[in-house]
């Protein structure tokens, strides 16, 4: 397991997000216990961020609707979430063999049956619901950065591909330097406009080296942008040809003219803007194409969360 410079084991950001969410749903849970269990499951079962988000989505339903304890709900969520996303990397028996012996195989099967009964009428939109759920978990972390431990954030793999889109050369340089401080082996590219950003993402997709994370400014027209609702409304306006949401939607397969046949990789898109000064602003932007939205300046801890979400 990776460690910080002080020798402390690092924890994936989504594991900590699950801990926070579980503790809010079940008074018997603590953030530490739930986070540690989520991290054990992630590392022992090889879970990615989508399966972790799906597990939390299912666990929430089991806790709130069926009043199951958090530990059982999350355990059931891991296997059910993987199957919901058609991921066959592990079997139900692997939970007993590698994660916990607290439940028999028959108990886990019964739990899966209950979870699928809850989900049967919502299977068609499962992929999109998981994506929304993942984004909410990441936004939860971004909103609580001051309370997040310093050991959050696993080192990105070599060649982790990041695109920075900002009209300010100073911001582009700051974000590039911050990314290389966190991950010296990352592949970082920067552009200053909508067309260049969309073309670069498509080009890298065709080269089989897809962009994993996009750090995106909202207003790309070289003008000073104030905080507040009025500035936000102008930046989001269709009349604004330098609207960063044009990038977010241009690289999203689900926003294309043929979403069912568009097989492009969807980069994790973080919109970072000086316009944002309230949770309502972030929510409005997330509903219009980006995955998360936050105010400038971008700090190292927030970037670690975004890298984990995009990996």
Short mmCIF file of N, CA and C in Angstrom, two decimals, residues 63-156:
data_model
loop_
_atom_site.label_atom_id
_atom_site.label_comp_id
_atom_site.label_asym_id
_atom_site.label_seq_id
_atom_site.Cartn_x
_atom_site.Cartn_y
_atom_site.Cartn_z
N UNK A 63 -29.90 0.90 3.37
CA UNK A 63 -29.92 1.51 4.70
C UNK A 63 -31.22 2.27 4.92
N UNK A 64 -31.61 3.08 3.93
CA UNK A 64 -32.77 3.95 4.11
C UNK A 64 -34.10 3.23 3.95
N UNK A 65 -34.17 2.28 3.01
CA UNK A 65 -35.44 1.64 2.71
C UNK A 65 -35.63 0.31 3.43
N UNK A 66 -34.53 -0.41 3.67
CA UNK A 66 -34.64 -1.73 4.30
C UNK A 66 -34.05 -1.77 5.70
N UNK A 67 -33.45 -0.65 6.12
CA UNK A 67 -32.91 -0.50 7.48
C UNK A 67 -31.84 -1.54 7.81
N UNK A 68 -31.07 -1.92 6.81
CA UNK A 68 -29.94 -2.81 7.05
C UNK A 68 -28.79 -2.01 7.66
N UNK A 69 -27.95 -2.68 8.42
CA UNK A 69 -26.78 -2.03 9.01
C UNK A 69 -25.82 -1.62 7.89
N UNK A 70 -25.04 -0.58 8.16
CA UNK A 70 -24.18 -0.02 7.11
C UNK A 70 -23.18 -1.03 6.57
N UNK A 71 -22.60 -1.86 7.45
CA UNK A 71 -21.56 -2.79 7.03
C UNK A 71 -22.12 -3.82 6.04
N UNK A 72 -23.28 -4.36 6.37
CA UNK A 72 -23.92 -5.34 5.48
C UNK A 72 -24.34 -4.67 4.18
N UNK A 73 -24.90 -3.47 4.27
CA UNK A 73 -25.37 -2.76 3.07
C UNK A 73 -24.24 -2.47 2.11
N UNK A 74 -23.10 -2.02 2.64
CA UNK A 74 -21.96 -1.70 1.78
C UNK A 74 -21.35 -2.96 1.19
N UNK A 75 -21.32 -4.04 1.97
CA UNK A 75 -20.79 -5.31 1.48
C UNK A 75 -21.61 -5.82 0.31
N UNK A 76 -22.92 -5.77 0.46
CA UNK A 76 -23.82 -6.19 -0.62
C UNK A 76 -23.64 -5.25 -1.82
N UNK A 77 -23.42 -3.98 -1.53
CA UNK A 77 -23.26 -3.00 -2.59
C UNK A 77 -22.07 -3.28 -3.49
N UNK A 78 -20.99 -3.80 -2.94
CA UNK A 78 -19.79 -4.07 -3.75
C UNK A 78 -20.09 -5.08 -4.86
N UNK A 79 -20.67 -6.20 -4.50
CA UNK A 79 -20.92 -7.23 -5.51
C UNK A 79 -22.05 -6.84 -6.44
N UNK A 80 -23.12 -6.27 -5.87
CA UNK A 80 -24.25 -5.87 -6.70
C UNK A 80 -23.86 -4.74 -7.64
N UNK A 81 -23.06 -3.81 -7.14
CA UNK A 81 -22.63 -2.70 -7.98
C UNK A 81 -21.81 -3.16 -9.16
N UNK A 82 -20.93 -4.14 -8.93
CA UNK A 82 -20.12 -4.67 -10.03
C UNK A 82 -21.00 -5.31 -11.09
N UNK A 83 -22.00 -6.07 -10.64
CA UNK A 83 -22.89 -6.73 -11.60
C UNK A 83 -23.78 -5.72 -12.32
N UNK A 84 -24.17 -4.67 -11.61
CA UNK A 84 -24.99 -3.62 -12.21
C UNK A 84 -24.26 -2.97 -13.37
N UNK A 85 -22.93 -2.88 -13.25
CA UNK A 85 -22.10 -2.27 -14.29
C UNK A 85 -21.49 -3.30 -15.24
N UNK A 86 -21.97 -4.55 -15.14
CA UNK A 86 -21.50 -5.64 -16.00
C UNK A 86 -20.00 -5.86 -15.87
N UNK A 87 -19.49 -5.73 -14.65
CA UNK A 87 -18.07 -5.94 -14.38
C UNK A 87 -17.91 -7.31 -13.74
N UNK A 88 -17.10 -8.17 -14.34
CA UNK A 88 -16.97 -9.55 -13.86
C UNK A 88 -15.59 -9.83 -13.27
N UNK A 89 -14.97 -8.79 -12.66
CA UNK A 89 -13.62 -8.98 -12.13
C UNK A 89 -13.58 -9.82 -10.86
N UNK A 90 -14.67 -9.91 -10.14
CA UNK A 90 -14.65 -10.76 -8.95
C UNK A 90 -16.01 -11.40 -8.74
N UNK A 91 -16.01 -12.50 -7.98
CA UNK A 91 -17.23 -13.26 -7.71
C UNK A 91 -17.71 -12.96 -6.29
N UNK A 92 -18.96 -13.32 -6.03
CA UNK A 92 -19.52 -13.11 -4.70
C UNK A 92 -18.70 -13.82 -3.64
N UNK A 93 -18.19 -15.00 -3.97
CA UNK A 93 -17.38 -15.75 -3.01
C UNK A 93 -16.08 -15.04 -2.66
N UNK A 94 -15.59 -14.16 -3.55
CA UNK A 94 -14.37 -13.41 -3.27
C UNK A 94 -14.52 -12.51 -2.06
N UNK A 95 -15.74 -12.04 -1.82
CA UNK A 95 -15.99 -11.20 -0.64
C UNK A 95 -15.72 -12.00 0.63
N UNK A 96 -16.18 -13.25 0.64
CA UNK A 96 -15.93 -14.13 1.80
C UNK A 96 -14.45 -14.49 1.90
N UNK A 97 -13.80 -14.69 0.77
CA UNK A 97 -12.41 -15.16 0.77
C UNK A 97 -11.41 -14.04 1.06
N UNK A 98 -11.69 -12.82 0.57
CA UNK A 98 -10.67 -11.76 0.63
C UNK A 98 -11.05 -10.52 1.43
N UNK A 99 -12.35 -10.35 1.72
CA UNK A 99 -12.75 -9.11 2.38
C UNK A 99 -13.25 -9.31 3.80
N UNK A 100 -14.26 -10.13 3.99
CA UNK A 100 -14.84 -10.30 5.32
C UNK A 100 -15.47 -11.68 5.46
N UNK A 101 -15.39 -12.24 6.66
CA UNK A 101 -16.06 -13.51 6.95
C UNK A 101 -17.28 -13.29 7.83
N UNK A 102 -17.77 -12.06 7.85
CA UNK A 102 -18.92 -11.72 8.71
C UNK A 102 -20.24 -12.28 8.17
N UNK A 103 -20.26 -12.69 6.90
CA UNK A 103 -21.50 -13.16 6.28
C UNK A 103 -21.24 -14.45 5.52
N UNK A 104 -22.24 -15.32 5.53
CA UNK A 104 -22.13 -16.54 4.74
C UNK A 104 -22.45 -16.21 3.28
N UNK A 105 -22.10 -17.14 2.42
CA UNK A 105 -22.39 -16.94 1.00
C UNK A 105 -23.89 -16.85 0.76
N UNK A 106 -24.68 -17.64 1.50
CA UNK A 106 -26.13 -17.60 1.35
C UNK A 106 -26.69 -16.26 1.80
N UNK A 107 -26.12 -15.69 2.84
CA UNK A 107 -26.57 -14.37 3.29
C UNK A 107 -26.27 -13.30 2.24
N UNK A 108 -25.10 -13.41 1.63
CA UNK A 108 -24.74 -12.44 0.58
C UNK A 108 -25.65 -12.60 -0.65
N UNK A 109 -25.98 -13.83 -0.99
CA UNK A 109 -26.89 -14.06 -2.12
C UNK A 109 -28.26 -13.46 -1.84
N UNK A 110 -28.72 -13.63 -0.60
CA UNK A 110 -30.02 -13.07 -0.23
C UNK A 110 -29.98 -11.54 -0.27
N UNK A 111 -28.86 -10.99 0.16
CA UNK A 111 -28.69 -9.53 0.11
C UNK A 111 -28.68 -9.01 -1.32
N UNK A 112 -27.99 -9.73 -2.21
CA UNK A 112 -27.97 -9.35 -3.63
C UNK A 112 -29.38 -9.38 -4.22
N UNK A 113 -30.13 -10.43 -3.87
CA UNK A 113 -31.50 -10.55 -4.40
C UNK A 113 -32.35 -9.37 -3.95
N UNK A 114 -32.19 -8.96 -2.71
CA UNK A 114 -32.92 -7.81 -2.19
C UNK A 114 -32.52 -6.53 -2.91
N UNK A 115 -31.23 -6.36 -3.13
CA UNK A 115 -30.74 -5.16 -3.81
C UNK A 115 -31.23 -5.10 -5.25
N UNK A 116 -31.20 -6.23 -5.96
CA UNK A 116 -31.66 -6.23 -7.35
C UNK A 116 -33.17 -6.02 -7.44
N UNK A 117 -33.89 -6.48 -6.43
CA UNK A 117 -35.33 -6.21 -6.39
C UNK A 117 -35.59 -4.72 -6.31
N UNK A 118 -34.75 -4.02 -5.55
CA UNK A 118 -34.87 -2.57 -5.43
C UNK A 118 -34.52 -1.87 -6.75
N UNK A 119 -33.57 -2.44 -7.48
CA UNK A 119 -33.03 -1.78 -8.66
C UNK A 119 -33.70 -2.19 -9.98
N UNK A 120 -34.55 -3.19 -9.95
CA UNK A 120 -35.03 -3.80 -11.21
C UNK A 120 -35.73 -2.82 -12.14
N UNK A 121 -36.41 -1.83 -11.57
CA UNK A 121 -37.13 -0.87 -12.42
C UNK A 121 -36.26 0.31 -12.85
N UNK A 122 -34.99 0.30 -12.39
CA UNK A 122 -34.11 1.43 -12.70
C UNK A 122 -32.85 0.99 -13.44
N UNK A 123 -32.85 -0.24 -13.95
CA UNK A 123 -31.64 -0.78 -14.57
C UNK A 123 -31.25 -0.04 -15.84
N UNK A 124 -32.24 0.44 -16.60
CA UNK A 124 -31.93 1.07 -17.88
C UNK A 124 -31.03 2.30 -17.72
N UNK A 125 -31.20 3.04 -16.65
CA UNK A 125 -30.39 4.24 -16.45
C UNK A 125 -29.30 4.08 -15.43
N UNK A 126 -28.89 2.84 -15.17
CA UNK A 126 -27.94 2.58 -14.09
C UNK A 126 -26.61 3.29 -14.29
N UNK A 127 -26.08 3.25 -15.51
CA UNK A 127 -24.76 3.84 -15.78
C UNK A 127 -24.77 5.34 -15.50
N UNK A 128 -25.81 6.02 -15.95
CA UNK A 128 -25.90 7.45 -15.74
C UNK A 128 -26.12 7.77 -14.26
N UNK A 129 -26.91 6.98 -13.56
CA UNK A 129 -27.15 7.21 -12.13
C UNK A 129 -25.88 7.02 -11.33
N UNK A 130 -25.07 6.03 -11.70
CA UNK A 130 -23.80 5.80 -11.01
C UNK A 130 -22.87 6.98 -11.23
N UNK A 131 -22.84 7.49 -12.45
CA UNK A 131 -22.00 8.66 -12.74
C UNK A 131 -22.41 9.86 -11.90
N UNK A 132 -23.71 10.11 -11.80
CA UNK A 132 -24.21 11.21 -10.97
C UNK A 132 -23.85 10.99 -9.51
N UNK A 133 -23.98 9.76 -9.06
CA UNK A 133 -23.68 9.44 -7.67
C UNK A 133 -22.19 9.63 -7.38
N UNK A 134 -21.34 9.19 -8.31
CA UNK A 134 -19.90 9.41 -8.15
C UNK A 134 -19.59 10.89 -8.03
N UNK A 135 -20.19 11.68 -8.91
CA UNK A 135 -19.93 13.12 -8.89
C UNK A 135 -20.38 13.77 -7.59
N UNK A 136 -21.49 13.30 -7.04
CA UNK A 136 -21.96 13.84 -5.76
C UNK A 136 -20.99 13.50 -4.64
N UNK A 137 -20.42 12.31 -4.69
CA UNK A 137 -19.43 11.92 -3.68
C UNK A 137 -18.18 12.78 -3.78
N UNK A 138 -17.74 13.05 -5.00
CA UNK A 138 -16.56 13.90 -5.18
C UNK A 138 -16.85 15.32 -4.74
N UNK A 139 -18.03 15.83 -5.09
CA UNK A 139 -18.40 17.18 -4.68
C UNK A 139 -18.50 17.28 -3.16
N UNK A 140 -18.92 16.20 -2.52
CA UNK A 140 -18.97 16.16 -1.06
C UNK A 140 -17.58 16.38 -0.46
N UNK A 141 -16.58 15.76 -1.06
CA UNK A 141 -15.21 15.94 -0.60
C UNK A 141 -14.71 17.36 -0.87
N UNK A 142 -15.00 17.88 -2.06
CA UNK A 142 -14.57 19.23 -2.41
C UNK A 142 -15.17 20.25 -1.44
N UNK A 143 -16.40 20.01 -1.02
CA UNK A 143 -17.07 20.94 -0.10
C UNK A 143 -16.54 20.83 1.32
N UNK A 144 -15.80 19.77 1.61
CA UNK A 144 -15.30 19.54 2.98
C UNK A 144 -13.79 19.37 3.00
N UNK A 145 -13.09 20.08 2.14
CA UNK A 145 -11.64 19.92 2.03
C UNK A 145 -10.91 20.17 3.34
N UNK A 146 -11.40 21.11 4.13
CA UNK A 146 -10.71 21.47 5.37
C UNK A 146 -10.73 20.34 6.39
N UNK A 147 -11.66 19.40 6.25
CA UNK A 147 -11.76 18.30 7.22
C UNK A 147 -11.14 17.00 6.70
N UNK A 148 -10.65 17.02 5.45
CA UNK A 148 -10.10 15.79 4.86
C UNK A 148 -8.68 15.56 5.37
N UNK A 149 -8.38 14.34 5.81
CA UNK A 149 -7.00 14.04 6.28
C UNK A 149 -5.97 14.24 5.19
N UNK A 150 -4.74 14.46 5.59
CA UNK A 150 -3.66 14.71 4.63
C UNK A 150 -3.27 13.47 3.83
N UNK A 151 -3.67 12.28 4.31
CA UNK A 151 -3.28 11.06 3.61
C UNK A 151 -4.26 10.68 2.50
N UNK A 152 -5.22 11.55 2.18
CA UNK A 152 -6.18 11.25 1.12
C UNK A 152 -5.55 11.51 -0.24
N UNK A 153 -5.73 10.55 -1.15
CA UNK A 153 -5.22 10.71 -2.51
C UNK A 153 -4.14 9.72 -2.84
N UNK A 154 -4.45 8.78 -3.73
CA UNK A 154 -3.47 7.78 -4.14
C UNK A 154 -2.65 8.32 -5.31
N UNK A 155 -1.37 7.95 -5.42
CA UNK A 155 -0.53 8.48 -6.50
C UNK A 155 -1.06 8.06 -7.87
N UNK A 156 -1.27 9.02 -8.80
CA UNK A 156 -1.70 8.64 -10.16
C UNK A 156 -0.65 7.76 -10.84
#
